[in-house]
Short mmCIF file of C-alpha atoms in Angstrom, two decimals:
data_model
loop_
_atom_site.label_atom_id
_atom_site.label_comp_id
_atom_site.label_asym_id
_atom_site.label_seq_id
_atom_site.Cartn_x
_atom_site.Cartn_y
_atom_site.Cartn_z
CA UNK A 1 -3.60 -6.39 -8.11
CA UNK A 2 -5.39 -10.26 -8.02
CA UNK A 3 -3.69 -12.51 -5.41
CA UNK A 4 -4.24 -16.18 -3.74
CA UNK A 5 -4.03 -16.94 -0.33
CA UNK A 6 -3.36 -20.70 0.55
CA UNK A 7 -4.18 -21.78 4.04
CA UNK A 8 -7.10 -18.94 4.14
CA UNK A 9 -8.67 -20.40 6.98
CA UNK A 10 -5.88 -20.67 8.97
CA UNK A 11 -4.73 -18.23 11.83
CA UNK A 12 -2.77 -16.44 10.01
CA UNK A 13 -4.47 -16.73 6.45
CA UNK A 14 -7.95 -14.90 7.96
CA UNK A 15 -5.64 -11.77 8.50
CA UNK A 16 -3.46 -12.34 5.25
CA UNK A 17 -7.14 -11.77 3.40
CA UNK A 18 -8.26 -8.99 5.22
CA UNK A 19 -5.18 -6.89 4.76
CA UNK A 20 -4.96 -7.66 1.27
CA UNK A 21 -8.36 -6.37 0.95
CA UNK A 22 -7.68 -3.31 2.77
CA UNK A 23 -5.28 -2.24 0.65
CA UNK A 24 -7.38 -2.37 -2.16
CA UNK A 25 -6.65 -6.38 -3.57
CA UNK A 26 -9.06 -8.61 -5.30
CA UNK A 27 -8.59 -11.43 -3.22
CA UNK A 28 -9.52 -15.44 -4.02
CA UNK A 29 -9.13 -17.92 -1.26
CA UNK A 30 -8.23 -21.34 -1.45
CA UNK A 31 -10.07 -23.41 0.97
CA UNK A 32 -11.22 -26.85 1.84
CA UNK A 33 -14.14 -26.23 3.04
CA UNK A 34 -15.80 -22.96 1.73
CA UNK A 35 -18.89 -23.87 4.61
CA UNK A 36 -15.66 -22.38 6.91
CA UNK A 37 -15.29 -19.49 5.10
CA UNK A 38 -18.14 -17.05 4.27
CA UNK A 39 -16.88 -13.55 3.94
CA UNK A 40 -13.32 -13.99 3.82
CA UNK A 41 -12.20 -13.15 1.16
CA UNK A 42 -13.91 -11.64 -2.81
CA UNK A 43 -13.87 -15.26 -4.40
CA UNK A 44 -13.64 -18.81 -2.67
CA UNK A 45 -12.22 -21.87 -4.29
CA UNK A 46 -12.91 -24.94 -2.92
CA UNK A 47 -9.65 -27.39 -3.21
CA UNK A 48 -7.20 -29.76 -2.07
CA UNK A 49 -3.57 -28.24 -2.75
CA UNK A 50 -2.49 -31.88 -1.93
CA UNK A 51 -4.35 -33.05 -5.24
CA UNK A 52 -2.90 -31.37 -7.94
CA UNK A 53 -5.66 -31.98 -10.29
CA UNK A 54 -8.28 -30.21 -8.13
CA UNK A 55 -6.09 -26.47 -8.21
CA UNK A 56 -5.70 -26.83 -12.12
CA UNK A 57 -6.61 -23.58 -13.57
CA UNK A 58 -7.36 -21.75 -10.35
CA UNK A 59 -4.80 -19.07 -10.79
CA UNK A 60 -5.14 -18.03 -14.53
CA UNK A 61 -4.83 -14.10 -13.77
CA UNK A 62 -3.15 -14.26 -11.09
CA UNK A 63 -0.42 -11.37 -9.85
CA UNK A 64 0.42 -12.91 -6.41
CA UNK A 65 0.63 -16.49 -4.47
CA UNK A 66 0.87 -15.96 -0.85
CA UNK A 67 0.82 -19.34 1.32
CA UNK A 68 0.60 -19.96 4.59
CA UNK A 69 -0.73 -23.44 3.99
CA UNK A 70 1.06 -25.81 6.53
CA UNK A 71 -0.42 -28.45 9.56
CA UNK A 72 0.88 -28.49 13.10
CA UNK A 73 -1.35 -31.61 14.08
CA UNK A 74 -1.67 -34.18 11.18
CA UNK A 75 -4.92 -35.44 10.03
CA UNK A 76 -6.77 -37.41 6.94
CA UNK A 77 -3.64 -39.74 7.31
CA UNK A 78 -1.86 -36.72 5.68
CA UNK A 79 1.63 -35.98 7.18
CA UNK A 80 4.43 -32.54 6.95
CA UNK A 81 5.58 -33.69 4.05
CA UNK A 82 2.07 -34.79 2.12
CA UNK A 83 1.05 -29.94 3.12
CA UNK A 84 4.40 -28.03 4.19
CA UNK A 85 6.20 -29.87 0.98
CA UNK A 86 4.38 -31.20 -1.23
CA UNK A 87 1.11 -29.17 -1.24
CA UNK A 88 2.89 -26.14 -1.35
CA UNK A 89 5.02 -27.82 -4.34
CA UNK A 90 2.30 -28.55 -5.81
CA UNK A 91 0.87 -24.94 -5.65
CA UNK A 92 4.06 -23.61 -7.16
CA UNK A 93 3.89 -25.33 -9.93
CA UNK A 94 0.68 -24.23 -11.24
CA UNK A 95 1.87 -20.87 -10.49
CA UNK A 96 4.44 -21.34 -13.35
CA UNK A 97 2.10 -22.86 -15.45
CA UNK A 98 -0.23 -19.34 -14.71
CA UNK A 99 2.79 -16.94 -15.13
CA UNK A 100 1.90 -15.25 -11.49
CA UNK A 101 3.93 -12.45 -10.53
CA UNK A 102 5.39 -13.29 -7.28
CA UNK A 103 5.31 -15.98 -4.81
CA UNK A 104 5.39 -15.55 -0.96
CA UNK A 105 5.63 -18.71 1.51
CA UNK A 106 5.67 -18.53 5.30
CA UNK A 107 8.51 -20.08 7.10
CA UNK A 108 9.79 -20.50 10.28
CA UNK A 109 12.54 -18.90 12.10
CA UNK A 110 15.88 -20.62 13.04
CA UNK A 111 15.02 -23.67 10.86
CA UNK A 112 18.81 -24.29 10.23
CA UNK A 113 18.70 -24.82 14.33
CA UNK A 114 15.74 -27.08 13.92
CA UNK A 115 16.88 -29.58 11.60
CA UNK A 116 15.91 -32.84 11.70
CA UNK A 117 12.49 -31.63 13.66
CA UNK A 118 9.82 -33.47 10.53
CA UNK A 119 7.87 -30.40 10.26
CA UNK A 120 10.74 -27.84 10.08
CA UNK A 121 12.41 -30.21 7.65
CA UNK A 122 9.35 -29.90 5.30
CA UNK A 123 9.27 -26.25 4.65
CA UNK A 124 13.08 -26.29 4.44
CA UNK A 125 12.52 -28.64 1.60
CA UNK A 126 10.10 -26.20 -0.08
CA UNK A 127 11.71 -23.53 0.76
CA UNK A 128 14.76 -24.84 -1.42
CA UNK A 129 12.05 -25.88 -4.24
CA UNK A 130 10.72 -22.31 -4.23
CA UNK A 131 14.41 -20.77 -4.78
CA UNK A 132 15.28 -23.45 -7.53
CA UNK A 133 12.51 -22.17 -9.05
CA UNK A 134 12.39 -18.81 -11.80
CA UNK A 135 9.62 -17.56 -9.87
CA UNK A 136 10.28 -14.54 -7.95
CA UNK A 137 9.70 -15.01 -4.28
CA UNK A 138 9.11 -13.66 -0.95
CA UNK A 139 10.14 -16.40 2.05
CA UNK A 140 9.12 -14.64 5.53
CA UNK A 141 10.37 -16.05 8.77
CA UNK A 142 8.22 -15.05 11.65
CA UNK A 143 9.19 -16.04 15.10
CA UNK A 144 6.12 -17.94 16.44
CA UNK A 145 2.14 -16.55 16.55
CA UNK A 146 0.58 -14.83 19.50
CA UNK A 147 -1.71 -18.37 19.20
CA UNK A 148 0.88 -20.14 20.12
CA UNK A 149 1.25 -18.47 23.71
CA UNK A 150 -2.34 -19.74 24.30
CA UNK A 151 -0.74 -22.67 25.49
CA UNK A 152 1.26 -20.81 28.21
CA UNK A 153 -1.92 -18.96 28.73
CA UNK A 154 -3.84 -22.56 29.76
CA UNK A 155 -1.32 -23.45 31.98
CA UNK A 156 -1.30 -20.34 34.03
CA UNK A 157 -5.32 -20.56 34.32
CA UNK A 158 -5.09 -24.03 35.39
CA UNK A 159 -2.71 -22.60 38.24
CA UNK A 160 0.98 -23.56 37.33
CA UNK A 161 2.72 -22.95 34.50
CA UNK A 162 5.97 -25.19 33.46
CA UNK A 163 8.99 -24.42 32.15
CA UNK A 164 12.11 -26.25 31.19
CA UNK A 165 15.64 -25.04 31.75
CA UNK A 166 15.40 -21.48 34.09
CA UNK A 167 13.03 -19.68 31.79
CA UNK A 168 15.83 -17.53 30.12
CA UNK A 169 15.33 -18.18 26.22
CA UNK A 170 14.08 -15.01 24.65
CA UNK A 171 11.26 -14.54 22.20
CA UNK A 172 9.13 -11.71 20.40
CA UNK A 173 6.31 -13.72 19.09
CA UNK A 174 3.72 -11.34 16.72
CA UNK A 175 0.00 -11.07 16.37
CA UNK A 176 -1.16 -12.33 12.89
CA UNK A 177 -2.79 -9.06 12.00
CA UNK A 178 0.75 -6.89 12.45
CA UNK A 179 2.58 -10.30 10.48
CA UNK A 180 0.16 -9.86 7.85
CA UNK A 181 1.25 -6.35 7.54
CA UNK A 182 4.40 -7.23 7.27
CA UNK A 183 3.94 -9.94 4.87
CA UNK A 184 1.94 -7.30 2.34
CA UNK A 185 4.61 -4.56 3.28
CA UNK A 186 7.14 -7.52 2.03
CA UNK A 187 5.35 -8.45 -1.01
CA UNK A 188 4.42 -4.63 -2.39
CA UNK A 189 8.14 -3.97 -1.97
CA UNK A 190 9.34 -7.03 -3.84
CA UNK A 191 11.59 -8.26 -0.66
CA UNK A 192 13.33 -11.98 -1.11
CA UNK A 193 13.51 -12.80 2.68
CA UNK A 194 11.91 -11.10 6.16
CA UNK A 195 12.58 -12.70 9.62
CA UNK A 196 10.03 -10.92 11.82
CA UNK A 197 8.86 -10.80 15.07
CA UNK A 198 6.31 -8.85 17.89
CA UNK A 199 7.43 -5.88 19.21
CA UNK A 200 8.28 -6.77 22.54
CA UNK A 201 11.27 -9.37 23.24
CA UNK A 202 10.60 -11.31 26.20
CA UNK A 203 11.99 -14.26 28.58
CA UNK A 204 10.15 -17.54 28.74
CA UNK A 205 9.57 -16.65 32.27
CA UNK A 206 8.52 -12.93 31.29
CA UNK A 207 5.23 -14.38 29.43
CA UNK A 208 4.34 -16.57 32.04
CA UNK A 209 4.14 -14.17 34.77
CA UNK A 210 2.31 -11.97 31.80
CA UNK A 211 -0.24 -14.60 31.59
CA UNK A 212 -0.49 -14.81 35.40
CA UNK A 213 -1.01 -10.59 35.33
CA UNK A 214 -3.65 -10.96 32.99
CA UNK A 215 -5.65 -13.31 35.07
CA UNK A 216 -5.12 -11.47 38.34
CA UNK A 217 -3.43 -14.40 40.04
CA UNK A 218 0.17 -15.34 41.87
CA UNK A 219 2.64 -16.40 39.73
CA UNK A 220 3.03 -20.50 39.72
CA UNK A 221 6.23 -21.07 37.57
CA UNK A 222 7.90 -24.91 38.12
CA UNK A 223 11.29 -25.08 36.33
CA UNK A 224 12.43 -28.31 35.05
CA UNK A 225 15.42 -29.56 34.64
CA UNK A 226 16.72 -29.14 30.81
CA UNK A 227 17.65 -32.61 30.58
CA UNK A 228 13.89 -33.51 30.39
CA UNK A 229 13.28 -31.94 27.66
CA UNK A 230 16.22 -33.24 25.57
CA UNK A 231 14.75 -36.75 27.16
CA UNK A 232 11.30 -36.42 25.62
CA UNK A 233 12.76 -34.99 22.16
CA UNK A 234 14.71 -38.46 22.12
CA UNK A 235 11.84 -40.21 23.02
CA UNK A 236 9.23 -38.88 20.53
CA UNK A 237 10.48 -40.34 17.43
CA UNK A 238 8.40 -44.00 19.21
CA UNK A 239 4.94 -42.12 18.88
CA UNK A 240 2.69 -41.63 16.49
CA UNK A 241 3.88 -38.82 14.29
CA UNK A 242 0.37 -37.33 14.96
CA UNK A 243 1.39 -36.91 18.87
CA UNK A 244 5.29 -36.69 18.09
CA UNK A 245 5.46 -34.46 15.41
CA UNK A 246 3.55 -30.63 17.28
CA UNK A 247 5.82 -31.91 20.47
CA UNK A 248 8.99 -32.33 18.10
CA UNK A 249 8.73 -28.89 16.52
CA UNK A 250 7.40 -27.01 19.98
CA UNK A 251 10.18 -28.52 22.06
CA UNK A 252 12.90 -27.96 19.92
CA UNK A 253 11.67 -24.21 19.91
CA UNK A 254 11.63 -24.11 23.52
CA UNK A 255 15.54 -24.75 23.99
CA UNK A 256 16.24 -21.70 20.95
CA UNK A 257 16.09 -17.93 21.34
CA UNK A 258 13.89 -17.06 19.08
CA UNK A 259 14.15 -13.39 18.58
CA UNK A 260 13.87 -11.21 15.06
CA UNK A 261 13.21 -7.85 14.24
CA UNK A 262 10.67 -6.14 15.96
CA UNK A 263 7.33 -4.91 14.22
CA UNK A 264 3.77 -4.43 14.92
CA UNK A 265 2.00 -2.85 17.68
CA UNK A 266 0.18 -5.72 19.45
CA UNK A 267 1.19 -6.53 22.29
CA UNK A 268 1.63 -10.04 24.12
CA UNK A 269 0.02 -8.45 27.50
CA UNK A 270 -2.83 -6.81 25.97
CA UNK A 271 -3.64 -10.36 23.77
CA UNK A 272 -3.72 -12.26 27.59
CA UNK A 273 -5.76 -9.63 29.14
CA UNK A 274 -8.51 -10.41 25.84
CA UNK A 275 -7.85 -14.14 26.28
CA UNK A 276 -8.80 -13.72 29.86
CA UNK A 277 -11.55 -11.17 29.33
CA UNK A 278 -12.81 -14.12 27.47
CA UNK A 279 -12.46 -16.73 30.33
CA UNK A 280 -14.27 -14.76 32.73
CA UNK A 281 -17.68 -14.25 30.55
CA UNK A 282 -17.00 -18.26 29.66
CA UNK A 283 -16.78 -18.54 33.27
CA UNK A 284 -20.28 -16.12 34.19
CA UNK A 285 -22.41 -18.60 31.57
CA UNK A 286 -25.33 -17.81 29.72
CA UNK A 287 -27.60 -15.27 31.79
CA UNK A 288 -25.67 -14.26 34.29
#
């Protein structure tokens, strides 16, 4: 099978390229800069999905498009509507023209509960457009990535983790490699919708403690009144969107249980152990 991965140089995109290649498929990676994508796929196509003229013809002969294209921090003057919605819509229209057989898109869990958050609204608008298309589609809604948990680890490494509320909200983030397997399974099976999370359902408190355990330090967790989170959400629209956009998403998600069917074998505690080992090696410095 010939497939194209959009968002190929991102956290998930690299795992997607590797997983589909492992299954024997011919992988084309759509990238903005080939210098960042050496050996990522069988073919590298340098283009910008926000500019439809640059992607014309790139899907000829492609059977499947898998898009994890999106932004968490705006740059180049582009916003969520430009990338998470319009760039993906450009890809969809090109896929329709080329006769692609299926379009898979990585969404977000509980989008309906986060309506009004610009990032989520842009993603949801694209999902609506995808469903309105005649293109067979697979939509994957993960809980969150292990990479997102790096913020908790960074706080623990600095000595204290700050949480809103009592820390009882639950989530089961998933490793990118496990998510890539789930996505490939879903597209192989022709599934239309998939909600997916990692193998461990943990409270926010338990995640913080796991980070301290990996570091071998005493847990220091401060619980802030949740009213402060809600007050921050009310004030964020006044900030520049490059700052306020990501914060609105993460602060909204922190107020929800983000739990989906469990999948995968990679555990968050092991991921934190790896981060702690990397931190220890960095602190030793070269030649030590």
